[in-house]
Structures are given as structure tokens and as C-alpha cells.
């Protein structure tokens, strides 16, 4: 049997890169299904008010998972860099230590979520019905905080350990379990929106359980050993993954801004419409995220062994691949807007027309999103968390907040739809500048 390490010694060809990337693309697509399937069942079996509630809880969920996202992405890059440097024992010690930190973080964030959620919902001045939906959904979701954080970590570490197919299999199994449980818990057992949250939590738990088994095996490229508490490693993982944490945090904040703006201009139907558009964008974005996750360990490994030729070829090939994906996803989103929206809302529902109009405008962000995601992920993989954080924070927060403050004030609801494409365009301009500036430093 060929050792797992040899996958990094293969030539950088499109075929070999796709062997890494395709499983992670499928994996992230199925992960996006977790949220989309909830929305599908909730909107059709409960109603668009409940769909609005799922979106209103999203910012709190993003806050709860932000630190884990940081440690997962940053830690994966740090550990694979050490593997490239042949520091095997130290890499495994750091891996075990970071997983333990994630469990502790999960417990703390779950407690904070329970303590603060009603206070946050009350500040939104929601109707009693939607407030109840929000409370029921989030209170059940938070039960699964630790498995969800472990899923975030094990997903990336399976990829880094050369087990992307297994990671994909776990995501598919979790997605199927989520679909089945959504129907059983919501429709058959009549548990309503609480059932949707439980179904999602159990779907996420599949990867957490499998990961515990896989990484307990000493033959795995990365595996559990007696941990060593190295604060330096924790610091490097945190700083290196700070861009991903920033993305998670500001995504929650920006989602709240979208919700408040839509409540102001259109009311609760507007929140439901923006939720549907976010699902469509999230599905397309998952393709880019999956590709970036797939090639990140390769970038980290080649950087660790100072193989500039392979690094340069990989990055150039990635940019061409993402460009092709951008054209395809934009075309599909524009052509299939009405069928996609009709899955969540009937044509006679006022939410339908709002979502169709919004998606036609927001879809143009897909031209830029992939390059922005890859640029941030690339610098994380190169262990340059500062640059990655600047790119992610500017894209997800600075440009988006400016767009959300200015465009709706000038164009009304149309300005809300324009905000995402405009912010992504500004972000790709910054990505290009930083990419060119660092070209000589990393020899890509």
C-alpha cells in the first residue's frame, strides 16, 4: 500500500489536484445542504415565518463557532507545515492539544449562547411568533455545539491527512441523515422547528464520531498522542486562522445588518427573501470553499519543503480553475433563479418576487467570490495569517458594511441586492494588489 505521505510527492497536474479538491468540493456542498435542507423543510412544512427565524439565529451560530473555525483552519496549516518540515511527533502533539482546546471552547460558547440568545432576540423587536421560533431552534441547536466544532476540525484534518474521500463520505452521510431526520422530526413526529435544529445537529455529529475513531488510529498521517501544551502553537494557529474567524464573525454581523435593513424596508417577508438568496449564494460559494480547502494542505506542504516550482504551478492552475467555475456558477444561477426560489416559496407568495429580483442582482457577485475565497485561504496555507485576515476582514466586513450603509440609502431595496456584488468587486481589487505584492516573497 502506498504511504499517505506520497500523495504530496505526485506531480502537480489537474488530475492530481482534482483528486484532492473534488472530494472537498462535494463535502462542502453537502455541508451547505445542512442549512439549505433545514430551510427547505422549514419553509414548506412550517412556513416562511419559521424560515425567517432560521436566518435570524444564523449570526449567533456564527459567533458560537467562530473561535473553532479559527483554530481548525489555522491549526491545519501550522500542522501540515510541520509535516512538510518532517516534525512528525510535534505535529501530532499539537493536533491533539488543539482538539482539546476546541472541546473546551465549545462548552464555553454553548453556555454563553444559552445565556445571551433571548436578550439578542428581544433587541430585534420581533413578533411573538418569530421570537418563539428563534428560541426553539437555537436552544436545540446549541446542544450540539461540541460535536459541531469537532466536525469543523475533523473535516479539515481528514483532508490534510490525505483522507478527503472519507471526509466527503462523512459529509454525504451527514447530509442524508439530516434530510431523513428533518422529515421524520418535523412532519412525522410534529416537532416543528426544534426538530429541524436536532436533525442538523445529528447530521453534523457524523463527522465528529468518525473523526474520533480515525484519529485514534496510530497509522493515520495525523493522530492522537499525549498532548503537549504549547502556547506558541496555539498563538500561531489563532493568528494564522484569524481570517477565517473574522469571516465567521463578520458574516454573523453582516447577516444581522441584512436582516435589520430588510425589516426596515420590506418587513419579515424581506428577511425570508434574503434567506433564500443567501442559500443560493451559499451553495455556489461552497464550491469555491471546497476547492480552497482541498488545495490548502498541498500549498502548506510545498511551502514547508520550499518546493517553489510545485507551489507556483498549483496556484496558477487554481486561478484558472476558479475562473472557469465562476463563469459556470453565474450562468446556472441566472438561468435557474425562478426554479431555485420556487423550492422555498410559491409563486403567489410575496417572498417569491422579492427573492427572484434579488437573486438576479446578487448572482453577479459569483464572478468575484471564488478568487476572494482562494486568496484568503492561500495566505492562510502559506502561514501568513495577517494578510489573510486583512483580505477576509476587508471583504466580509469593511466593504460590505460600507455597501450596506450607502447603497440602500440611495437605491432602497435594490441597494440591498447590490451590496454583495459591489463589496466582492472591491475585495477582488484588494486581493489582486496583495497577490502581486507578495509574488516574489513566496515565489508563486
Coordinates of C-alpha atoms in Angstrom, one line a residue:
X1 CA 0.0 0.0 0.0
X2 CA 1.4 3.5 -0.9
X3 CA 2.0 5.6 2.2
X4 CA -0.3 8.5 2.7
X5 CA 2.6 11.0 2.5
X6 CA 3.2 10.1 -1.1
X7 CA 0.2 12.0 -2.3
X8 CA 2.2 15.1 -1.8
X9 CA 5.1 13.8 -3.9
X10 CA 3.0 13.3 -7.1
X11 CA 3.3 15.8 -10.0
X12 CA 1.1 18.9 -9.9
X13 CA -1.4 18.1 -12.7
X14 CA -5.0 19.0 -12.9
X15 CA -5.9 15.3 -12.4
X16 CA -3.9 15.0 -9.2
X17 CA -5.1 18.4 -7.9
X18 CA -8.7 17.4 -8.5
X19 CA -8.2 14.2 -6.6
X20 CA -7.6 16.5 -3.6
X21 CA -10.2 19.1 -4.5
X22 CA -13.2 17.2 -5.8
X23 CA -13.9 15.3 -2.5
X24 CA -13.7 18.5 -0.6
X25 CA -16.0 20.3 -3.1
X26 CA -18.6 17.6 -2.7
X27 CA -18.1 17.7 1.1
X28 CA -18.6 21.5 1.4
X29 CA -21.6 21.3 -1.0
X30 CA -23.2 18.7 1.3
X31 CA -22.3 20.8 4.3
X32 CA -24.2 23.7 2.8
X33 CA -27.1 21.3 2.3
X34 CA -27.4 21.0 6.1
X35 CA -28.6 24.6 6.3
X36 CA -30.5 24.6 2.9
X37 CA -32.4 21.4 3.8
X38 CA -33.4 22.9 7.1
X39 CA -34.7 25.9 5.1
X40 CA -36.5 23.7 2.6
X41 CA -38.3 21.7 5.2
X42 CA -39.0 24.6 7.5
X43 CA -40.4 26.8 4.7
X44 CA -42.6 24.1 3.2
X45 CA -43.8 22.3 6.3
X46 CA -43.9 25.2 8.8
X47 CA -43.9 28.5 6.8
X48 CA -41.8 31.4 5.7
X49 CA -42.0 33.0 9.2
X50 CA -40.1 30.0 10.5
X51 CA -37.6 30.3 7.6
X52 CA -37.0 33.9 8.7
X53 CA -36.3 32.6 12.2
X54 CA -33.7 30.2 11.0
X55 CA -31.9 33.1 9.3
X56 CA -32.2 35.3 12.4
X57 CA -30.4 32.7 14.5
X58 CA -27.5 32.4 12.0
X59 CA -25.5 35.3 13.4
X60 CA -25.5 33.8 16.9
X61 CA -24.4 30.4 15.5
X62 CA -21.6 32.1 13.6
X63 CA -20.4 33.8 16.8
X64 CA -20.5 30.5 18.7
X65 CA -18.4 28.7 16.0
X66 CA -16.0 31.5 15.2
X67 CA -13.1 30.5 17.5
X68 CA -13.3 26.9 16.5
X69 CA -13.2 27.9 12.8
X70 CA -10.1 29.9 13.5
X71 CA -8.3 27.0 15.3
X72 CA -9.4 24.5 12.7
X73 CA -8.1 26.4 9.6
X74 CA -5.1 27.9 11.3
X75 CA -4.1 24.7 13.1
X76 CA -4.4 22.6 9.9
X77 CA -1.9 25.0 8.1
X78 CA 0.5 25.0 11.1
X79 CA 0.5 21.2 11.5
X80 CA 0.9 20.5 7.8
X81 CA 3.8 22.9 7.6
X82 CA 5.4 20.9 10.4
X83 CA 4.7 17.7 8.5
X84 CA 6.5 19.2 5.5
X85 CA 9.4 20.0 7.8
X86 CA 9.4 16.4 9.0
X87 CA 8.4 17.3 12.6
X88 CA 6.0 14.4 12.8
X89 CA 5.9 13.9 16.6
X90 CA 5.4 17.6 17.3
X91 CA 2.7 17.9 14.7
X92 CA 0.7 15.1 16.4
X93 CA 1.1 16.6 19.8
X94 CA -0.1 19.9 18.6
X95 CA -3.0 18.3 16.8
X96 CA -4.2 16.6 20.0
X97 CA -3.7 19.8 22.0
X98 CA -5.8 21.9 19.6
X99 CA -8.6 19.4 19.6
X100 CA -8.8 19.5 23.4
X101 CA -8.9 23.3 23.2
X102 CA -11.8 23.1 20.8
X103 CA -13.8 21.0 23.2
X104 CA -13.3 23.5 26.0
X105 CA -14.2 26.4 23.7
X106 CA -17.3 24.5 22.6
X107 CA -18.5 24.1 26.1
X108 CA -17.9 27.8 27.0
X109 CA -19.5 29.1 23.8
X110 CA -22.6 26.9 24.2
X111 CA -23.1 28.3 27.7
X112 CA -22.8 31.9 26.5
X113 CA -25.2 31.2 23.7
X114 CA -27.9 30.0 26.1
X115 CA -27.3 33.0 28.4
X116 CA -27.4 35.7 25.7
X117 CA -29.8 34.4 23.0
X118 CA -33.1 35.7 24.4
X119 CA -31.6 39.1 25.1
X120 CA -30.4 39.3 21.5
X121 CA -33.8 38.3 20.1
X122 CA -35.6 40.8 22.3
X123 CA -33.4 43.6 20.9
X124 CA -34.8 42.8 17.4
X125 CA -38.4 43.7 18.3
X126 CA -39.7 40.5 16.6
X127 CA -43.2 39.3 16.7
X128 CA -44.1 36.8 19.4
X129 CA -44.4 34.0 16.8
X130 CA -41.0 34.5 15.3
X131 CA -39.4 35.1 18.7
X132 CA -40.7 31.7 19.7
X133 CA -39.3 30.1 16.6
X134 CA -35.9 31.6 17.1
X135 CA -35.8 30.4 20.8
X136 CA -36.8 26.9 19.9
X137 CA -34.4 26.5 17.0
X138 CA -31.3 27.9 18.7
X139 CA -31.9 26.3 22.1
X140 CA -31.9 22.8 20.4
X141 CA -29.0 23.7 18.1
X142 CA -26.7 24.7 20.9
X143 CA -27.0 21.2 22.5
X144 CA -24.7 20.0 19.6
X145 CA -22.1 22.7 19.9
X146 CA -19.1 20.4 20.8
X147 CA -19.9 17.8 18.0
X148 CA -20.3 20.7 15.5
X149 CA -16.9 22.2 16.5
X150 CA -15.3 18.8 16.3
X151 CA -16.9 18.4 12.8
X152 CA -15.3 21.7 11.7
X153 CA -11.9 20.5 12.8
X154 CA -12.0 16.8 11.7
X155 CA -13.3 17.8 8.3
X156 CA -10.1 19.8 7.6
X157 CA -7.7 17.4 9.3
X158 CA -9.1 14.4 7.3
X159 CA -8.3 16.4 4.2
X160 CA -4.8 17.2 5.5
X161 CA -4.2 13.5 6.4
X162 CA -5.0 12.5 2.8
X163 CA -8.5 11.2 3.6
X164 CA -10.5 13.7 1.6
X165 CA -12.7 10.9 0.2
X166 CA -13.6 9.8 3.8
X167 CA -14.3 13.4 4.7
X168 CA -16.6 13.6 1.7
X169 CA -18.3 10.4 2.7
X170 CA -18.9 11.7 6.2
X171 CA -20.5 14.9 4.8
X172 CA -22.7 12.9 2.4
X173 CA -23.8 10.6 5.2
X174 CA -24.5 13.5 7.5
X175 CA -26.4 15.3 4.8
X176 CA -28.6 12.3 4.1
X177 CA -29.2 11.7 7.8
X178 CA -30.2 15.4 8.1
X179 CA -32.7 15.1 5.2
X180 CA -34.3 11.9 6.7
X181 CA -34.4 13.3 10.2
X182 CA -35.8 16.7 9.0
X183 CA -38.8 14.8 7.5
X184 CA -39.2 12.4 10.4
X185 CA -38.9 15.0 13.2
X186 CA -40.8 17.9 11.6
X187 CA -43.5 16.1 9.7
X188 CA -44.0 12.6 11.3
X189 CA -43.2 13.5 15.0
X190 CA -44.5 17.1 14.6
X191 CA -41.6 18.6 16.5
X192 CA -41.7 21.7 14.3
X193 CA -38.6 24.0 14.1
X194 CA -37.0 22.3 17.1
X195 CA -36.9 19.1 15.0
X196 CA -35.0 20.9 12.3
X197 CA -32.3 22.0 14.7
X198 CA -31.9 18.5 16.2
X199 CA -31.7 17.0 12.6
X200 CA -28.9 19.4 11.7
X201 CA -27.0 18.7 14.9
X202 CA -27.2 15.0 14.4
X203 CA -26.1 15.3 10.8
X204 CA -23.0 17.3 11.9
X205 CA -22.2 14.7 14.5
X206 CA -21.5 12.0 11.9
X207 CA -18.1 13.6 11.0
X208 CA -17.3 14.1 14.7
X209 CA -17.8 10.5 15.6
X210 CA -15.9 9.1 12.6
X211 CA -13.1 11.6 13.2
X212 CA -12.6 10.4 16.8
X213 CA -12.3 6.8 15.5
X214 CA -10.0 7.7 12.6
X215 CA -7.6 9.9 14.5
X216 CA -7.3 7.3 17.3
X217 CA -5.5 5.1 14.8
X218 CA -1.8 5.4 15.1
X219 CA -1.4 4.6 11.4
X220 CA -3.1 7.8 10.4
X221 CA -0.9 10.5 9.0
X222 CA -2.2 12.7 11.8
X223 CA -3.4 11.0 15.0
X224 CA -4.0 11.5 18.7
X225 CA -1.0 11.2 21.1
X226 CA -0.2 12.6 24.5
X227 CA -0.8 16.3 24.1
X228 CA 1.8 19.0 24.8
X229 CA 0.5 22.4 25.8
X230 CA 2.5 24.7 23.5
X231 CA 1.1 28.2 23.8
X232 CA 3.2 29.2 20.9
X233 CA 1.4 26.7 18.7
X234 CA -2.0 27.9 20.0
X235 CA -0.9 31.5 19.2
X236 CA 0.3 30.6 15.7
X237 CA -2.9 28.6 15.0
X238 CA -5.0 31.5 16.3
X239 CA -3.2 34.2 14.3
X240 CA -3.0 32.1 11.2
X241 CA -6.7 31.2 11.3
X242 CA -7.8 34.7 12.3
X243 CA -9.0 35.5 8.8
X244 CA -11.4 32.6 9.0
X245 CA -12.6 33.7 12.4
X246 CA -13.0 37.2 11.2
X247 CA -15.1 35.9 8.3
X248 CA -17.3 33.9 10.6
X249 CA -17.8 36.8 13.0
X250 CA -18.4 39.4 10.4
X251 CA -20.7 37.1 8.4
X252 CA -22.9 37.0 11.5
X253 CA -22.8 40.8 11.9
X254 CA -23.4 41.4 8.2
X255 CA -26.3 38.9 8.3
X256 CA -27.8 40.9 11.1
X257 CA -27.4 44.1 9.1
X258 CA -29.2 42.4 6.1
X259 CA -32.0 41.3 8.4
X260 CA -32.4 44.7 10.0
X261 CA -32.3 46.5 6.7
X262 CA -34.9 44.2 5.1
X263 CA -37.1 44.5 8.2
X264 CA -36.9 48.3 7.8
X265 CA -37.7 48.4 4.0
X266 CA -39.9 45.3 3.5
X267 CA -40.7 43.6 6.8
X268 CA -40.4 40.0 7.7
X269 CA -41.1 38.9 4.1
X270 CA -37.8 40.6 3.2
X271 CA -35.9 38.5 5.8
X272 CA -37.4 35.4 4.2
X273 CA -36.3 36.6 0.7
X274 CA -32.8 37.4 1.8
X275 CA -32.6 34.0 3.4
X276 CA -33.4 32.3 0.1
X277 CA -30.8 34.3 -1.8
X278 CA -28.2 33.5 0.9
X279 CA -28.9 29.8 0.4
X280 CA -28.3 30.2 -3.4
X281 CA -25.1 32.1 -2.9
X282 CA -24.0 29.7 -0.1
X283 CA -24.5 26.7 -2.4
X284 CA -22.3 28.3 -5.1
X285 CA -19.8 29.6 -2.6
X286 CA -19.4 26.1 -1.2
X287 CA -17.8 25.1 -4.5
X288 CA -15.0 27.6 -4.1
X289 CA -14.6 26.9 -0.4
X290 CA -14.3 23.2 -1.1
X291 CA -11.7 23.8 -3.7
X292 CA -9.7 26.1 -1.4
X293 CA -9.9 23.5 1.4
X294 CA -8.7 20.8 -0.9
X295 CA -5.6 22.5 -2.2
X296 CA -4.7 24.3 1.1
X297 CA -2.8 21.3 2.6
X298 CA -0.8 21.0 -0.7
X299 CA 0.1 24.7 -0.5
X300 CA 1.2 24.4 3.1
X301 CA 3.2 21.2 2.4
X302 CA 5.0 22.6 -0.6
X303 CA 5.7 25.8 1.2
X304 CA 7.1 23.8 4.2
X305 CA 9.5 21.9 1.9
X306 CA 10.3 25.0 -0.1
X307 CA 9.2 23.5 -3.4
X308 CA 8.7 26.7 -5.3
X309 CA 8.1 25.0 -8.7
X310 CA 5.2 22.9 -7.4
X311 CA 3.8 25.8 -5.4
X312 CA 3.8 28.2 -8.4
X313 CA 2.2 25.6 -10.7
X314 CA -0.5 24.8 -8.2
X315 CA -1.5 28.4 -7.6
X316 CA -1.6 29.3 -11.3
X317 CA -3.7 26.2 -12.1
X318 CA -6.1 27.1 -9.2
X319 CA -6.7 30.6 -10.6
X320 CA -7.7 29.2 -14.0
X321 CA -9.9 26.5 -12.4
X322 CA -11.7 29.1 -10.3
X323 CA -12.2 31.4 -13.3
X324 CA -14.0 28.6 -15.1
X325 CA -16.1 27.8 -12.1
X326 CA -17.1 31.5 -11.8
X327 CA -18.5 31.6 -15.3
X328 CA -20.4 28.3 -14.9
X329 CA -21.9 29.2 -11.5
X330 CA -23.0 32.6 -12.6
X331 CA -24.7 31.2 -15.7
X332 CA -26.5 28.5 -13.7
X333 CA -27.7 30.9 -11.0
X334 CA -29.1 33.3 -13.5
X335 CA -30.8 30.7 -15.6
X336 CA -32.3 28.7 -12.7
X337 CA -33.3 31.6 -10.4
X338 CA -37.0 31.0 -10.6
X339 CA -36.9 27.2 -10.1
X340 CA -34.4 27.6 -7.2
X341 CA -36.6 30.2 -5.5
X342 CA -39.8 28.2 -6.1
X343 CA -38.3 25.4 -3.9
X344 CA -38.6 27.7 -0.9
X345 CA -41.6 29.9 -1.7
X346 CA -44.6 29.5 -4.0
X347 CA -45.1 32.0 -6.9
X348 CA -48.1 33.6 -5.2
X349 CA -46.1 34.3 -2.1
X350 CA -44.8 38.0 -2.0
X351 CA -41.5 36.5 -0.9
X352 CA -41.1 34.9 -4.3
X353 CA -40.9 38.1 -6.4
X354 CA -38.6 39.7 -3.9
X355 CA -36.2 36.7 -3.9
X356 CA -36.2 36.4 -7.8
X357 CA -35.3 40.1 -8.2
X358 CA -32.7 39.9 -5.6
X359 CA -31.0 36.8 -6.9
X360 CA -30.7 38.2 -10.4
X361 CA -28.7 41.1 -9.0
X362 CA -26.7 39.2 -6.3
X363 CA -25.6 36.5 -8.6
X364 CA -23.1 38.8 -10.2
X365 CA -21.1 38.5 -7.0
X366 CA -20.2 35.0 -8.1
X367 CA -17.7 36.3 -10.6
X368 CA -15.5 37.6 -7.8
X369 CA -16.3 35.4 -4.7
X370 CA -14.2 32.4 -5.7
X371 CA -11.0 34.4 -6.3
X372 CA -11.5 36.2 -2.9
X373 CA -12.0 33.0 -1.0
X374 CA -9.0 31.4 -2.6
X375 CA -6.8 34.4 -2.0
X376 CA -7.6 34.4 1.7
X377 CA -7.2 30.6 2.0
X378 CA -3.9 30.7 0.1
X379 CA -2.3 33.1 2.5
X380 CA -3.6 31.1 5.5
X381 CA -2.0 28.0 3.9
X382 CA 1.2 30.0 3.5
X383 CA 1.1 30.7 7.3
X384 CA 0.6 34.4 6.7
X385 CA -2.5 34.9 8.9
X386 CA -2.1 38.7 8.9
X387 CA -2.5 39.1 5.1
X388 CA -5.3 36.5 5.1
X389 CA -7.1 38.3 7.9
X390 CA -6.8 41.7 6.1
X391 CA -8.3 40.2 3.0
X392 CA -11.1 38.4 4.8
X393 CA -12.0 41.2 7.1
X394 CA -12.0 43.8 4.3
X395 CA -14.1 41.6 2.1
X396 CA -16.6 40.4 4.7
X397 CA -16.9 43.5 6.8
X398 CA -15.3 46.7 5.7
X399 CA -16.5 46.7 2.1
X400 CA -19.8 45.0 2.9
X401 CA -20.7 47.4 5.7
X402 CA -19.9 50.5 3.5
X403 CA -22.0 49.0 0.8
X404 CA -24.9 48.2 3.2
X405 CA -24.8 51.7 4.7
X406 CA -24.6 53.6 1.4
X407 CA -26.4 51.6 -1.3
X408 CA -29.8 51.0 0.4
X409 CA -29.9 54.7 1.4
X410 CA -29.6 55.6 -2.3
X411 CA -31.4 52.8 -4.1
X412 CA -33.7 51.4 -1.4
X413 CA -34.3 47.6 -1.5
X414 CA -32.3 47.4 -4.8
X415 CA -29.3 48.7 -2.9
X416 CA -29.5 45.7 -0.5
X417 CA -29.2 43.4 -3.5
X418 CA -26.3 45.4 -5.0
X419 CA -24.3 45.4 -1.8
X420 CA -22.8 41.9 -2.2
X421 CA -21.6 42.3 -5.8
X422 CA -20.1 45.7 -5.1
X423 CA -18.4 44.5 -1.9
X424 CA -16.9 41.5 -3.7
X425 CA -15.7 43.6 -6.5
X426 CA -13.9 45.9 -4.1
X427 CA -12.4 42.9 -2.4
X428 CA -11.0 41.4 -5.6
X429 CA -9.2 44.7 -6.3
X430 CA -7.5 44.4 -2.9
X431 CA -6.8 40.7 -3.4
X432 CA -5.0 41.5 -6.8
X433 CA -2.9 44.2 -5.2
X434 CA -1.8 42.0 -2.3
X435 CA -1.3 38.9 -4.6
X436 CA 1.1 40.9 -6.8
X437 CA 2.9 42.5 -3.9
X438 CA 3.7 39.1 -2.3
X439 CA 4.6 37.2 -5.5
X440 CA 8.4 37.5 -5.1
X441 CA 8.3 36.6 -1.4
X442 CA 6.5 33.3 -1.9
X443 CA 7.8 32.6 -5.5
X444 CA 4.3 31.7 -6.8

